[in-house]
């Protein structure tokens, strides 16, 4: 009986001890606190939170999420544990610009464990999902380009303006390491033109709400085809076909280049003189040239000069003798027909021509037979040597002496002109002064009876006093003293006029004393 | 000649009528396009400001150590922004239920609340120096929009919307030694408010645009 009692007393604590031992061997514990809390709002309206549970302590563990907003006192439990997946909580009704505090609690049979609280504002946890349905189309018709299209993630309210989306895409060739980014503001399509042929491209798209970017979308691969060889050969054929006619045209041009040249660049006409051959001129036969030129030319009609009726005296400076006052005819040719010395040497034929021409035109043909010719040039006068000129009848030779006088001497013809009589010359004083002999010559002073008339000769001149005073010689009784007294005064008075005149024209007035002008300029000679 | 005269007068009349109609159309369409244009400008400006705020904040955060970041996060829980007293919609439905004018006035107040504190943001970088002038520009733009939309709207009490309590620099009243915390708060609040204004203005703009799809 006592043994049974002992077993009863000992059994219970033993049992408990056994149980306790059994429990310790299993290591059950309250759960570890949940870790890595996170929350995210994909659309600025709803958000969801997630956590990573710790070990459950060997017992079935249950997790609870509690949250509270700024103004609230009590924690509230998560409204939806399933929508966002396991270990998550989805919030459909939210507030923005308010602080949220979220705690996750794990509980099992042995106890509860809470996580660290998480505080956030909805605006800070906004992060959209990546764009959907990204399609890439390759187009190589006009110029190769890629057309990329996508859809915005679902449930985002852009219509009311609550959310403003921005888009971005990036492209890279398969083998390259560098992405090329393109921005597309609110559009959901984009075109890229700078692509190469025969390359595989990778395309990715992402979007952002309030500068918070989503992840990149799944990569889309696309291959840009090459040009087909068939197309290439077609173009080569076309090109070669076009070349053949070009080559043919070139060959024709080269073969017929002369005619082409003639056609394109016609020869320019050059000036020609009728009857004159250019080649002749070039050869240098001036005789023929002259023939050609003169024969074919029409000389202008020679109009007889008004002055041709006068005789021209040829004056030479070197000869001391004076020219016989013969009627000379001087031809003055028109200036156009001046000839060079070279030409003048062949004047025989030329001169023959002249009379012919002048005969035909001038009236005074009769005078030409005993005429000398005076040829004048513009700059200098060619004066014929008069002695030789006398011999000239049908001129053959001419001697041209440069004279220095540019012009001709115009001598008036005097019918009554007498030949100079030098018989009574007594003495020659100087160049021009002839001193006459004293002679019993009946004075030829015609003017004796006339008052105021001038004596023509100076035979009575005794002395010349100054310019105007001439003392007549004391003559024989025939001389009237009164005349002497009176006449000379008149004579003297009238003298000045005549004196001045003599220089020019009154050469024939004083045949004995040629060069009347000496009275003006030369000191009075001593008159015997 | 009679016929010619008649034709001439007819053409003159026709051209005058055409001209008048064009002018009338132009005049009538003016307010709509004006408002749209102003909205576009305002949205552009606030988007840029928001971008600036984000950049400033991220730069600041990256300069901190992770431990400090966590600490500051905790701190931020307890403190509030200056603009918290301004009651504004805090979800999409509430925003959509609000009128354009209400959204505009709230945006105006928010921007105005940053006029003084933004001066403490300036200095250091060119980025920071841009903030204050841009804020004043935005304020002016929103005011114009309010005036443009006020005619057709209901009798929204002006005084209520634009009255504000004069406040100094809220952020400077805090403890001086915790400069890091101050800066963190300043930047975080600024970022938040800019995001608010951007959202409100975008919704209001879309509400007024004739097309259904506002994203364009």
XYZ file of C-alpha atoms in Angstrom, chain A:
528
model
C 0.000 0.000 0.000
C 2.765 2.446 0.828
C 4.513 1.704 -2.554
C 1.479 2.691 -4.555
C 1.262 5.921 -2.614
C 4.921 6.712 -3.391
C 4.514 6.101 -7.064
C 1.514 8.432 -7.125
C 3.425 11.210 -5.410
C 6.468 10.865 -7.575
C 4.592 10.393 -10.893
C 3.252 13.875 -11.403
C 6.398 15.903 -11.021
C 8.233 13.288 -13.045
C 5.737 13.691 -15.769
C 6.089 17.408 -15.685
C 9.819 17.086 -15.716
C 9.626 14.804 -18.704
C 7.381 17.225 -20.479
C 9.692 20.069 -19.742
C 12.603 18.073 -20.988
C 10.689 17.225 -24.115
C 9.893 20.877 -24.733
C 13.464 21.942 -24.403
C 14.600 19.434 -26.904
C 12.234 20.960 -29.608
C 13.587 24.691 -29.075
C 10.405 26.522 -29.715
C 10.490 30.221 -29.212
C 8.537 33.272 -29.931
C 9.106 34.569 -33.448
C 11.909 36.793 -34.519
C 11.013 40.282 -35.406
C 10.188 40.920 -39.052
C 12.785 42.758 -40.978
C 13.302 44.954 -44.007
C 10.133 46.817 -44.092
C 9.353 48.691 -47.252
C 6.505 50.563 -48.748
C 5.861 51.811 -52.239
C 3.195 53.755 -54.048
C 3.004 53.109 -57.780
C 0.376 55.735 -58.517
C 0.429 58.401 -55.816
C -2.938 57.111 -54.611
C -2.410 53.636 -53.209
C 0.548 51.997 -51.625
C 1.651 48.674 -50.271
C 4.171 47.606 -47.710
C 6.198 44.417 -47.413
C 8.408 42.784 -44.872
C 10.687 39.875 -44.466
C 9.665 37.621 -41.655
C 12.245 36.243 -39.256
C 12.322 32.758 -37.967
C 9.061 31.617 -36.615
C 10.472 29.968 -33.496
C 9.216 26.589 -34.449
C 5.627 27.466 -33.959
C 3.135 28.694 -36.375
C 3.570 32.427 -36.534
C 1.197 35.047 -37.642
C 2.195 38.517 -38.822
C 0.183 41.636 -38.358
C 0.804 45.080 -39.660
C -0.295 48.083 -37.781
C -0.210 51.605 -38.919
C -1.212 54.988 -37.850
C -1.227 58.428 -39.374
C -0.090 61.677 -37.896
C -3.097 62.734 -36.045
C -4.265 59.361 -34.728
C -3.665 57.759 -31.383
C -4.420 54.107 -32.016
C -2.853 51.768 -34.440
C -5.004 50.224 -37.050
C -4.566 46.999 -38.749
C -3.767 46.472 -42.371
C -6.883 46.390 -44.478
C -5.651 43.973 -47.120
C -3.022 41.321 -46.653
C -3.510 39.510 -49.916
C -3.649 41.884 -52.849
C -0.001 42.655 -52.819
C 1.149 39.123 -52.197
C 2.431 37.355 -49.163
C 3.998 39.267 -46.361
C 2.567 42.472 -47.637
C -0.166 44.910 -46.935
C -2.071 46.921 -49.492
C -3.567 50.302 -48.724
C -6.230 51.553 -51.056
C -7.359 54.600 -49.165
C -4.515 56.840 -48.342
C -3.620 60.359 -47.465
C -0.727 62.322 -48.863
C 1.426 64.848 -47.158
C 0.812 63.080 -43.858
C 3.162 60.934 -41.868
C 2.490 57.270 -41.751
C 3.906 54.950 -39.118
C 3.915 51.256 -39.886
C 4.817 48.347 -37.607
C 4.759 44.665 -38.301
C 4.208 42.199 -35.522
C 4.944 38.548 -35.609
C 3.185 36.379 -33.070
C 3.081 32.768 -32.224
C 2.107 30.655 -29.278
C 5.053 31.729 -27.300
C 4.975 35.422 -27.909
C 4.914 38.485 -30.119
C 7.735 40.334 -31.700
C 7.418 43.672 -33.360
C 9.604 45.161 -36.030
C 11.136 48.601 -36.056
C 8.620 51.240 -37.025
C 8.755 52.766 -40.418
C 7.739 56.371 -40.945
C 7.119 57.817 -44.335
C 5.129 60.270 -46.335
C 3.285 59.002 -49.340
C 4.930 61.549 -51.610
C 8.314 60.081 -50.728
C 7.467 56.507 -51.546
C 6.022 57.148 -54.970
C 7.644 54.957 -57.611
C 5.737 53.824 -60.672
C 5.970 50.466 -62.344
C 7.802 50.071 -65.637
C 5.914 50.755 -68.885
C 4.118 47.829 -70.482
C 3.766 46.398 -73.958
C 6.891 47.857 -75.455
C 6.866 47.313 -79.229
C 9.680 48.136 -81.642
C 9.136 48.294 -85.386
C 11.964 48.458 -87.874
C 11.444 50.491 -91.033
C 14.015 50.676 -93.831
C 11.929 52.038 -96.650
C 12.989 55.671 -96.883
C 15.696 55.914 -94.298
C 16.214 53.241 -91.681
C 14.526 54.045 -88.384
C 13.014 52.387 -85.320
C 9.511 53.179 -84.126
C 9.046 52.388 -80.453
C 5.674 52.328 -78.674
C 4.598 51.454 -75.137
C 1.786 51.792 -72.648
C 1.819 53.582 -69.365
C 1.491 51.336 -66.360
C -2.084 50.629 -65.402
C -4.087 52.470 -62.801
C -2.217 55.708 -63.110
C -4.546 58.691 -63.253
C -3.071 61.222 -65.645
C -6.384 62.501 -66.896
C -7.304 64.557 -63.902
C -3.813 65.855 -63.590
C -3.161 64.169 -60.314
C -0.167 62.448 -61.814
C 2.261 63.832 -64.407
C 4.330 61.170 -66.147
C 7.665 61.563 -67.830
C 9.164 58.938 -70.131
C 12.642 57.900 -71.040
C 14.078 55.221 -73.287
C 17.481 53.849 -74.034
C 18.913 51.995 -76.985
C 22.138 50.206 -77.639
C 23.518 47.848 -80.242
C 23.818 44.310 -79.068
C 27.573 44.244 -78.845
C 28.110 47.725 -77.497
C 28.331 48.593 -73.826
C 27.080 52.133 -73.955
C 23.409 53.016 -73.824
C 22.036 55.956 -75.648
C 19.257 57.775 -73.754
C 16.350 59.592 -75.284
C 13.762 61.642 -73.437
C 10.116 61.515 -74.357
C 8.106 63.799 -72.152
C 4.521 62.626 -72.042
C 4.365 60.758 -75.340
C 4.164 57.004 -75.416
C 5.920 56.633 -78.748
C 9.284 57.554 -80.141
C 11.280 57.280 -83.407
C 15.015 56.802 -83.685
C 16.694 57.512 -87.026
C 20.351 57.031 -86.380
C 20.569 53.275 -86.715
C 22.916 51.068 -88.663
C 21.998 48.235 -90.923
C 22.562 44.645 -90.016
C 22.781 45.355 -86.272
C 20.753 43.925 -83.402
C 19.446 46.636 -81.104
C 18.249 46.484 -77.504
C 15.513 48.848 -76.363
C 14.320 49.696 -72.848
C 11.779 52.180 -71.522
C 10.992 53.662 -68.131
C 8.755 56.363 -66.659
C 8.708 58.731 -63.713
C 6.255 60.465 -61.414
C 7.578 63.624 -59.812
C 11.156 62.730 -60.693
C 10.921 59.332 -59.196
C 11.897 56.819 -61.866
C 10.584 53.361 -62.377
C 12.696 50.359 -63.275
C 13.646 49.760 -66.841
C 11.220 47.702 -68.834
C 12.128 44.279 -70.137
C 14.606 44.476 -73.008
C 13.223 44.259 -76.496
C 15.553 42.871 -79.140
C 15.242 43.891 -82.748
C 17.326 43.219 -85.809
C 17.816 45.701 -88.632
C 18.155 43.861 -91.933
C 20.754 44.552 -94.578
C 20.016 45.578 -98.113
C 19.412 42.555 -100.199
C 22.018 41.625 -102.764
C 19.428 41.466 -105.429
C 18.764 45.138 -105.068
C 22.432 45.907 -105.314
C 22.934 44.022 -108.550
C 19.943 45.740 -110.063
C 21.437 49.119 -109.440
C 24.780 48.032 -110.806
C 23.129 46.947 -114.021
C 21.292 50.231 -114.368
C 24.478 52.158 -113.773
C 26.428 50.228 -116.375
C 23.664 50.625 -118.915
C 23.771 54.350 -118.475
C 27.518 54.416 -118.920
C 27.549 52.868 -122.438
C 25.837 55.711 -124.308
C 28.060 58.169 -122.452
C 31.169 56.363 -123.660
C 29.851 56.249 -127.208
C 29.167 59.952 -127.172
C 32.675 60.640 -125.882
C 34.258 58.547 -128.665
C 32.255 60.348 -131.327
C 33.272 63.695 -129.924
C 36.944 62.775 -129.966
C 36.848 61.441 -133.521
C 35.048 64.420 -134.907
C 36.659 67.010 -132.768
C 37.509 69.292 -135.641
C 33.984 69.628 -136.874
C 32.807 70.029 -133.347
C 35.321 72.753 -132.792
C 34.205 74.476 -135.944
C 30.655 74.271 -134.851
C 31.194 75.473 -131.361
C 33.883 78.064 -132.066
C 33.328 79.536 -135.568
C 36.284 81.428 -137.022
C 36.224 85.131 -136.473
C 36.311 87.252 -139.655
C 39.261 89.583 -139.873
C 39.399 92.943 -141.646
C 40.452 93.068 -145.320
C 41.498 95.768 -147.690
C 40.218 95.396 -151.227
C 43.004 94.669 -153.623
C 45.631 94.390 -150.982
C 46.824 91.023 -150.164
C 47.834 90.560 -146.578
C 50.500 88.144 -147.615
C 52.044 90.679 -149.939
C 52.415 93.144 -147.140
C 54.025 90.539 -145.025
C 56.552 89.672 -147.680
C 57.815 93.187 -147.650
C 57.709 94.160 -151.369
C 56.988 97.719 -150.793
C 57.016 98.635 -154.459
C 54.115 96.436 -155.136
C 52.516 97.601 -151.981
C 52.770 101.160 -153.023
C 51.370 100.262 -156.396
C 48.543 98.472 -154.833
C 47.838 101.138 -152.358
C 48.070 104.050 -154.681
C 46.400 102.519 -157.655
C 43.475 101.511 -155.677
C 43.145 104.630 -153.746
C 41.087 107.464 -154.832
C 42.841 110.585 -153.973
C 40.699 113.409 -152.877
C 40.084 116.033 -155.526
C 42.682 118.659 -155.436
C 40.992 121.978 -155.143
C 43.054 124.774 -156.602
C 44.116 127.204 -153.991
C 43.175 130.754 -154.240
C 46.739 131.841 -153.907
C 48.071 129.767 -156.687
C 48.027 132.648 -159.091
C 50.790 134.228 -157.239
C 54.336 133.349 -157.779
C 56.360 132.064 -155.060
C 59.942 132.918 -154.601
C 62.195 130.310 -153.269
C 64.559 131.644 -150.707
C 67.754 129.948 -149.620
C 69.742 131.105 -146.671
C 73.153 129.807 -147.713
C 73.364 131.285 -151.171
C 74.445 134.941 -151.295
C 73.087 135.530 -154.717
C 69.620 136.441 -154.995
C 67.185 134.590 -156.814
C 66.363 135.804 -160.253
C 62.972 137.036 -160.291
C 61.643 134.502 -162.546
C 58.294 133.341 -162.525
C 58.378 130.294 -160.543
C 55.684 128.028 -159.773
C 55.635 126.219 -156.611
C 53.414 123.336 -156.065
C 52.186 122.998 -152.633
C 50.900 119.546 -152.162
C 48.318 118.661 -149.675
C 49.898 117.631 -146.447
C 48.581 114.154 -146.692
C 50.930 113.366 -149.408
C 54.175 114.157 -147.673
C 56.754 111.633 -148.539
C 59.701 110.267 -146.727
C 63.173 110.646 -148.048
C 63.150 107.056 -148.895
C 60.214 107.479 -151.048
C 61.518 110.693 -152.545
C 64.455 108.935 -154.036
C 62.151 107.251 -156.357
C 60.391 110.299 -157.335
C 60.760 109.979 -160.985
C 57.734 108.035 -161.420
C 56.061 109.796 -158.680
C 56.701 113.225 -159.961
C 55.435 112.253 -163.301
C 52.271 111.380 -161.688
C 51.882 114.630 -160.035
C 51.777 116.789 -163.091
C 49.409 114.396 -164.584
C 47.119 114.740 -161.701
C 47.460 118.365 -161.361
C 47.029 118.830 -165.075
C 43.804 117.173 -164.968
C 42.575 119.305 -162.165
C 44.291 122.666 -162.186
C 43.829 125.478 -164.688
C 47.301 126.759 -164.804
C 48.801 123.985 -166.726
C 50.865 126.299 -168.829
C 52.874 127.527 -165.958
C 53.992 124.175 -164.876
C 56.500 123.628 -167.530
C 59.000 125.957 -166.007
C 58.216 125.471 -162.443
C 59.938 124.261 -159.456
C 58.322 122.422 -156.791
C 58.296 123.264 -153.229
C 57.447 120.543 -150.882
C 56.621 121.479 -147.424
C 56.397 119.467 -144.391
C 54.562 120.312 -141.249
C 57.562 120.788 -139.061
C 60.195 122.047 -141.436
C 60.311 123.649 -144.761
C 62.163 122.029 -147.481
C 63.505 124.670 -149.697
C 64.829 123.921 -153.066
C 68.113 125.277 -154.033
C 67.195 127.969 -156.416
C 70.121 127.744 -158.764
C 69.304 124.278 -159.447
C 65.730 125.109 -159.438
C 66.341 127.264 -162.477
C 67.494 124.307 -164.328
C 64.627 122.301 -163.271
C 62.272 121.620 -165.985
C 60.648 118.437 -165.350
C 62.389 118.010 -162.157
C 64.698 115.176 -161.650
C 66.705 116.045 -158.661
C 66.020 117.918 -155.653
C 68.139 118.934 -152.845
C 66.385 119.536 -149.696
C 67.894 121.800 -147.253
C 66.438 122.235 -143.953
C 65.808 125.874 -143.660
C 64.246 126.634 -140.433
C 61.679 128.834 -141.851
C 58.321 127.287 -141.695
C 56.497 128.820 -144.454
C 56.926 130.330 -147.778
C 57.752 133.762 -148.919
C 54.955 135.631 -150.461
C 56.217 138.163 -152.900
C 53.818 140.391 -154.747
C 54.271 140.504 -158.388
C 55.271 143.768 -159.889
C 54.920 144.095 -163.576
C 57.149 147.006 -163.751
C 59.820 145.305 -161.919
C 63.169 145.790 -163.355
C 66.164 143.799 -162.988
C 68.473 144.974 -160.354
C 71.101 147.272 -161.661
C 74.227 147.149 -159.688
C 76.311 149.213 -162.025
C 76.452 152.235 -159.856
C 77.415 150.481 -156.692
C 80.360 152.117 -155.214
C 80.858 150.248 -152.073
C 79.217 147.601 -150.102
C 78.974 148.354 -146.500
C 77.973 145.453 -144.349
C 75.489 143.049 -145.612
C 72.902 145.202 -147.014
C 74.274 148.590 -147.642
C 75.338 149.679 -151.039
C 76.925 152.977 -151.315
C 76.286 154.537 -154.640
C 78.632 156.581 -156.760
C 78.180 160.129 -157.189
C 76.794 160.757 -160.556
C 75.574 163.542 -162.580
C 72.488 161.841 -162.949
C 69.536 163.877 -163.587
C 67.875 163.448 -160.445
C 64.963 161.364 -160.772
C 63.310 162.954 -157.990
C 59.927 162.994 -159.400
C 58.737 164.389 -156.362
C 60.541 167.608 -156.715
C 57.601 169.458 -157.793
C 55.449 167.771 -155.378
C 55.135 168.612 -151.885
C 54.772 165.854 -149.461
C 55.826 163.129 -151.841
C 58.611 160.857 -151.100
C 61.655 160.464 -153.382
C 62.032 156.940 -154.619
C 65.721 156.792 -154.595
C 68.245 157.706 -152.058
C 70.794 159.011 -154.494
C 70.645 162.414 -152.923
C 71.080 161.159 -149.464
C 73.946 162.786 -147.810
C 73.665 161.863 -144.292
C 71.259 160.095 -142.117
C 70.777 161.608 -138.813
C 69.004 159.316 -136.375
C 66.066 157.379 -137.520
C 64.144 159.780 -139.461
C 66.598 162.398 -140.635
C 68.284 162.029 -143.948
C 70.501 164.710 -145.209
C 70.457 164.989 -148.907
C 73.737 165.656 -150.651
C 74.549 168.964 -151.933
C 73.808 168.623 -155.470
C 74.405 170.856 -158.363
C 72.556 173.978 -158.976
C 69.737 171.990 -160.201
C 68.875 171.376 -156.696
C 66.493 173.747 -155.324
C 67.579 175.068 -152.106
C 64.100 175.637 -151.080
C 63.365 172.084 -151.601
C 66.177 171.171 -149.492
C 64.918 173.279 -146.804
C 61.416 172.370 -147.150
C 61.151 169.144 -148.935
C 63.152 167.033 -146.701
C 61.101 168.096 -143.810
C 58.060 166.792 -145.497
C 59.917 163.964 -146.706
C 61.155 163.258 -143.314
C 57.738 163.586 -141.907
C 56.354 161.129 -144.287
C 59.220 158.862 -144.024
C 58.281 156.917 -141.040
C 55.376 155.367 -142.767
C 57.268 154.202 -145.657
C 60.169 153.125 -143.656
C 58.110 150.710 -141.771
C 56.547 149.449 -144.832
C 59.665 148.664 -146.603
C 60.538 145.869 -144.378
C 57.753 143.858 -145.710
C 56.937 144.595 -149.200
C 58.627 147.478 -150.803
C 61.461 145.573 -151.999
C 61.149 146.963 -155.438
C 61.038 150.533 -154.203
C 64.711 150.855 -153.851
C 66.356 148.575 -156.312
C 69.716 150.057 -155.724
C 69.669 149.618 -152.112
C 68.167 146.391 -151.373
C 66.947 145.879 -147.939
C 65.336 149.099 -147.176
C 64.808 148.182 -143.716
C 68.322 149.074 -142.851
C 67.243 152.637 -142.475
C 65.437 151.678 -139.382
C 68.004 149.680 -137.702
C 71.427 150.383 -139.029
C 73.406 153.456 -138.134
C 73.510 156.033 -140.839
C 76.056 155.357 -143.389
C 78.386 157.881 -144.507
C 77.045 159.104 -147.718
C 79.355 160.680 -149.962
